[in-house]
Amino acid sequence: LDNFSTTGLLKMNGTAKQVTSAGKTLNNFEVSGGSVTQVGALTLSGTFAQTAGTFTQAANNNLTVTGDSFTLANSTTFTRASGSGILIFDKTGSMTFADNNSTKQNLGTVQIGASPTVTTLTTDMSANNLTIPNTDTLNTKGYDVTLQNNLTCQSTCVLDLTDTGPSNEGDGTIMDIGGNWNMSGTFTAYTNSLVFMNSTAANNSNVDIATNGQAFNDFECKNAGTTNDDCNISGNFTVN
């Protein structure tokens, strides 16, 4: 795999195939059909593209993409890592995200960068947890983000819901959060954007909203569980 560390494309398809990098960094990687399973940690210096078939992230291991894009084509299946595995978008500079499935794939635990990275959505996104570390930025461009659990935006992170061109959706971002909202950095709300604290039946517990004094456009707190749980707010709470 040495030749793939800085150049080239590794394209995989077929039944029950495995990709094992053995600690080496690959460049561009594509799943073009069949079923491919990651074994061990996998780091790409280029792009991740799934044009067909099924990809399974390794349990308790990270998938790190440092190229220009992460793309899932329609009718593909991305199986998130079980356990402690994280999907990390870590381009130094800017990269784009696209999940073109009609039902968005739950990506598990997602981290935007290891500083500094600017990730821009070109479709909606679904995950269990989303972390934006210090100095990293997520631009939603009007696309929706659905999280089963927590949003964590650390220190000087930026979460920007600005819905302007080019390549924006145009109907305002809905942040649908099933767990806690932990904002330590900069949050930019925008016209028609909504933060929806939607405590799910699976969570069925109080949710915490740490605002860091950042204002919301529209805000809704709903308990979808079986008990009358609370939304606990810390910091100044402003809805414009």
CSV table of C-alpha atoms in Angstrom, one decimal:
chain,number,residue,atom,x,y,z
A,1,LEU,CA,0.0,0.0,0.0
A,2,ASP,CA,3.0,2.3,0.0
A,3,ASN,CA,2.2,3.7,-3.5
A,4,PHE,CA,-1.2,4.8,-2.3
A,5,SER,CA,0.1,6.9,0.6
A,6,THR,CA,0.5,10.1,-1.4
A,7,THR,CA,-1.0,9.4,-4.9
A,8,GLY,CA,-3.5,7.3,-6.6
A,9,LEU,CA,-7.0,5.8,-5.9
A,10,LEU,CA,-7.8,2.6,-4.2
A,11,LYS,CA,-11.2,1.4,-5.4
A,12,MET,CA,-12.8,-1.7,-3.8
A,13,ASN,CA,-15.9,-3.8,-4.5
A,14,GLY,CA,-17.0,-7.4,-4.3
A,15,THR,CA,-18.5,-9.5,-1.5
A,16,ALA,CA,-17.1,-9.4,2.0
A,17,LYS,CA,-13.9,-7.5,1.2
A,18,GLN,CA,-11.7,-5.9,3.9
A,19,VAL,CA,-9.4,-2.8,3.8
A,20,THR,CA,-6.5,-3.0,6.2
A,21,SER,CA,-4.0,-0.1,6.1
A,22,ALA,CA,-1.6,-1.6,8.7
A,23,GLY,CA,-0.9,1.9,10.0
A,24,LYS,CA,-0.2,3.4,6.6
A,25,THR,CA,-2.0,6.5,5.3
A,26,LEU,CA,-3.9,5.9,2.0
A,27,ASN,CA,-4.8,8.6,-0.5
A,28,ASN,CA,-8.2,8.6,-2.3
A,29,PHE,CA,-10.5,5.7,-1.4
A,30,GLU,CA,-13.7,4.6,-3.1
A,31,VAL,CA,-16.2,1.8,-2.4
A,32,SER,CA,-17.8,1.1,-5.8
A,33,GLY,CA,-20.0,-1.9,-4.9
A,34,GLY,CA,-20.4,-5.0,-2.8
A,35,SER,CA,-19.5,-4.9,0.9
A,36,VAL,CA,-16.3,-3.5,2.3
A,37,THR,CA,-15.3,-3.6,5.9
A,38,GLN,CA,-12.6,-1.5,7.5
A,39,VAL,CA,-10.1,-3.4,9.7
A,40,GLY,CA,-8.2,-1.3,12.2
A,41,ALA,CA,-7.8,2.5,12.1
A,42,LEU,CA,-7.9,4.0,8.6
A,43,THR,CA,-6.5,7.5,7.6
A,44,LEU,CA,-6.9,8.9,4.1
A,45,SER,CA,-4.8,11.8,2.9
A,46,GLY,CA,-7.4,12.2,0.0
A,47,THR,CA,-11.1,11.8,-0.4
A,48,PHE,CA,-13.6,9.2,0.7
A,49,ALA,CA,-16.3,8.3,-1.9
A,50,GLN,CA,-18.9,5.6,-1.7
A,51,THR,CA,-20.6,5.3,-5.1
A,52,ALA,CA,-22.4,1.9,-4.4
A,53,GLY,CA,-22.6,-0.9,-2.0
A,54,THR,CA,-22.0,-1.1,1.8
A,55,PHE,CA,-19.1,0.2,3.9
A,56,THR,CA,-18.6,-0.8,7.5
A,57,GLN,CA,-16.4,1.3,9.8
A,58,ALA,CA,-14.3,-0.8,12.2
A,59,ALA,CA,-15.5,-1.2,15.8
A,60,ASN,CA,-13.5,1.0,18.2
A,61,ASN,CA,-11.4,2.4,15.4
A,62,ASN,CA,-11.4,5.8,13.7
A,63,LEU,CA,-11.9,6.7,10.1
A,64,THR,CA,-10.0,9.9,9.3
A,65,VAL,CA,-10.5,11.8,6.0
A,66,THR,CA,-8.1,14.6,5.3
A,67,GLY,CA,-8.9,15.2,1.7
A,68,ASP,CA,-11.3,17.6,0.0
A,69,SER,CA,-14.5,15.6,0.4
A,70,PHE,CA,-16.5,12.8,2.0
A,71,THR,CA,-19.3,11.6,-0.3
A,72,LEU,CA,-22.0,9.0,0.0
A,73,ALA,CA,-24.0,8.3,-3.2
A,74,ASN,CA,-27.7,7.5,-3.2
A,75,SER,CA,-28.7,3.9,-2.3
A,76,THR,CA,-25.4,3.3,-0.4
A,77,THR,CA,-25.1,2.0,3.2
A,78,PHE,CA,-22.5,3.4,5.6
A,79,THR,CA,-22.4,1.4,8.8
A,80,ARG,CA,-21.1,3.5,11.6
A,81,ALA,CA,-18.4,2.2,14.1
A,82,SER,CA,-19.6,0.5,17.2
A,83,GLY,CA,-17.9,1.3,20.5
A,84,SER,CA,-15.4,4.2,20.6
A,85,GLY,CA,-14.8,4.6,16.8
A,86,ILE,CA,-15.0,8.2,15.4
A,87,LEU,CA,-15.5,9.5,11.9
A,88,ILE,CA,-13.1,12.5,11.7
A,89,PHE,CA,-13.1,15.2,8.9
A,90,ASP,CA,-9.6,16.6,9.2
A,91,LYS,CA,-8.7,18.6,6.0
A,92,THR,CA,-6.2,21.4,6.7
A,93,GLY,CA,-8.3,24.1,5.1
A,94,SER,CA,-11.7,23.4,3.6
A,95,MET,CA,-13.7,20.2,2.7
A,96,THR,CA,-17.2,19.3,1.8
A,97,PHE,CA,-19.7,16.7,3.1
A,98,ALA,CA,-22.5,15.0,1.1
A,99,ASP,CA,-24.9,12.2,2.0
A,100,ASN,CA,-27.0,11.8,-1.1
A,101,ASN,CA,-29.2,9.1,0.3
A,102,SER,CA,-32.9,9.9,0.6
A,103,THR,CA,-32.7,8.6,4.2
A,104,LYS,CA,-29.5,10.0,5.7
A,105,GLN,CA,-27.0,7.5,7.1
A,106,ASN,CA,-26.3,7.7,10.8
A,107,LEU,CA,-22.6,8.3,10.9
A,108,GLY,CA,-22.1,7.6,14.6
A,109,THR,CA,-19.8,9.9,16.4
A,110,VAL,CA,-18.4,12.6,14.1
A,111,GLN,CA,-15.6,15.1,14.8
A,112,ILE,CA,-15.1,18.2,12.6
A,113,GLY,CA,-11.3,18.4,12.4
A,114,ALA,CA,-8.4,18.2,14.7
A,115,SER,CA,-7.8,22.0,14.1
A,116,PRO,CA,-8.1,23.9,11.9
A,117,THR,CA,-10.7,22.5,9.5
A,118,VAL,CA,-13.6,24.1,7.8
A,119,THR,CA,-16.3,21.6,6.8
A,120,THR,CA,-19.2,22.7,4.6
A,121,LEU,CA,-22.4,20.6,4.2
A,122,THR,CA,-23.9,20.1,0.7
A,123,THR,CA,-26.7,17.9,2.1
A,124,ASP,CA,-28.3,17.1,5.4
A,125,MET,CA,-26.3,15.1,7.9
A,126,SER,CA,-27.3,12.5,10.6
A,127,ALA,CA,-25.1,11.2,13.4
A,128,ASN,CA,-25.2,10.2,17.1
A,129,ASN,CA,-22.8,12.8,18.4
A,130,LEU,CA,-21.1,15.8,16.8
A,131,THR,CA,-18.0,17.5,18.1
A,132,ILE,CA,-16.5,20.7,16.7
A,133,PRO,CA,-13.1,21.2,18.4
A,134,ASN,CA,-11.2,24.4,19.1
A,135,THR,CA,-10.5,26.5,16.0
A,136,ASP,CA,-12.7,24.3,13.7
A,137,THR,CA,-15.7,25.4,11.7
A,138,LEU,CA,-18.9,23.7,10.5
A,139,ASN,CA,-20.9,25.6,7.9
A,140,THR,CA,-24.4,24.1,7.4
A,141,LYS,CA,-25.4,26.3,4.4
A,142,GLY,CA,-29.1,25.8,5.3
A,143,TYR,CA,-28.9,21.9,5.4
A,144,ASP,CA,-30.2,20.1,8.4
A,145,VAL,CA,-28.3,18.3,11.1
A,146,THR,CA,-30.0,15.5,13.1
A,147,LEU,CA,-28.2,14.1,16.2
A,148,GLN,CA,-29.5,11.3,18.4
A,149,ASN,CA,-27.4,12.6,21.3
A,150,ASN,CA,-25.1,15.5,21.9
A,151,LEU,CA,-23.6,18.6,20.1
A,152,THR,CA,-20.3,19.8,21.5
A,153,CYS,CA,-18.7,23.0,20.2
A,154,GLN,CA,-15.4,23.6,22.0
A,155,SER,CA,-13.6,26.8,22.9
A,156,THR,CA,-13.1,28.9,19.7
A,157,CYS,CA,-15.1,26.6,17.5
A,158,VAL,CA,-17.6,28.0,15.0
A,159,LEU,CA,-21.0,26.6,14.1
A,160,ASP,CA,-22.4,28.7,11.3
A,161,LEU,CA,-26.0,28.2,10.1
A,162,THR,CA,-25.8,31.0,7.5
A,163,ASP,CA,-27.9,30.0,4.5
A,164,THR,CA,-26.5,31.9,1.5
A,165,GLY,CA,-25.0,30.9,-1.8
A,166,PRO,CA,-23.3,29.3,-3.4
A,167,SER,CA,-24.5,25.8,-2.9
A,168,ASN,CA,-26.9,26.5,-0.1
A,169,GLU,CA,-30.2,24.8,0.5
A,170,GLY,CA,-32.3,28.0,1.0
A,171,ASP,CA,-34.8,26.9,3.6
A,172,GLY,CA,-32.9,27.4,6.9
A,173,THR,CA,-31.0,24.8,9.0
A,174,ILE,CA,-32.9,22.7,11.5
A,175,MET,CA,-30.5,21.4,14.3
A,176,ASP,CA,-32.5,18.4,15.7
A,177,ILE,CA,-30.7,17.5,18.9
A,178,GLY,CA,-31.7,14.4,21.0
A,179,GLY,CA,-29.2,15.1,23.8
A,180,ASN,CA,-27.3,18.1,25.1
A,181,TRP,CA,-26.3,21.4,23.5
A,182,ASN,CA,-22.8,22.3,24.7
A,183,MET,CA,-21.7,25.6,23.1
A,184,SER,CA,-18.4,27.1,24.2
A,185,GLY,CA,-17.5,28.9,20.9
A,186,THR,CA,-19.3,31.0,18.3
A,187,PHE,CA,-22.8,30.1,17.1
A,188,THR,CA,-24.2,32.0,14.2
A,189,ALA,CA,-27.9,31.5,13.8
A,190,TYR,CA,-29.7,32.7,10.6
A,191,THR,CA,-33.1,33.5,9.2
A,192,ASN,CA,-35.4,30.5,9.3
A,193,SER,CA,-32.9,28.4,11.3
A,194,LEU,CA,-34.3,26.3,14.2
A,195,VAL,CA,-32.6,24.6,17.2
A,196,PHE,CA,-34.9,21.8,18.2
A,197,MET,CA,-34.1,20.1,21.5
A,198,ASN,CA,-35.9,16.9,20.7
A,199,SER,CA,-35.3,14.6,23.7
A,200,THR,CA,-36.0,11.1,22.3
A,201,ALA,CA,-37.8,8.2,23.9
A,202,ALA,CA,-34.5,6.4,23.9
A,203,ASN,CA,-32.9,9.2,26.0
A,204,ASN,CA,-35.9,9.9,28.1
A,205,SER,CA,-34.0,12.3,30.4
A,206,ASN,CA,-33.4,16.0,31.0
A,207,VAL,CA,-31.3,17.8,28.4
A,208,ASP,CA,-28.8,20.6,29.2
A,209,ILE,CA,-28.3,23.7,27.0
A,210,ALA,CA,-25.1,25.6,27.6
A,211,THR,CA,-25.5,28.7,25.4
A,212,ASN,CA,-22.2,30.6,26.0
A,213,GLY,CA,-24.4,33.7,25.5
A,214,GLN,CA,-24.9,32.9,21.8
A,215,ALA,CA,-28.4,33.9,20.5
A,216,PHE,CA,-30.8,31.6,18.7
A,217,ASN,CA,-33.1,32.4,15.8
A,218,ASP,CA,-35.9,30.0,16.6
A,219,PHE,CA,-35.8,27.5,19.5
A,220,GLU,CA,-38.0,24.6,20.5
A,221,CYS,CA,-37.7,22.2,23.4
A,222,LYS,CA,-39.8,19.0,23.2
A,223,ASN,CA,-39.8,15.8,25.3
A,224,ALA,CA,-40.6,12.8,23.2
A,225,GLY,CA,-40.0,10.4,26.0
A,226,THR,CA,-42.4,8.9,28.5
A,227,THR,CA,-41.7,11.4,31.4
A,228,ASN,CA,-41.9,15.1,31.7
A,229,ASP,CA,-38.2,15.9,31.5
A,230,ASP,CA,-36.7,19.3,31.5
A,231,CYS,CA,-34.5,21.5,29.3
A,232,ASN,CA,-32.0,23.0,31.7
A,233,ILE,CA,-30.4,26.3,30.3
A,234,SER,CA,-27.1,27.7,31.5
A,235,GLY,CA,-25.9,31.1,30.2
A,236,ASN,CA,-27.8,34.0,28.7
A,237,PHE,CA,-30.7,32.8,26.6
A,238,THR,CA,-31.7,35.0,23.7
A,239,VAL,CA,-34.1,34.2,20.8
A,240,ASN,CA,-34.1,36.8,18.1
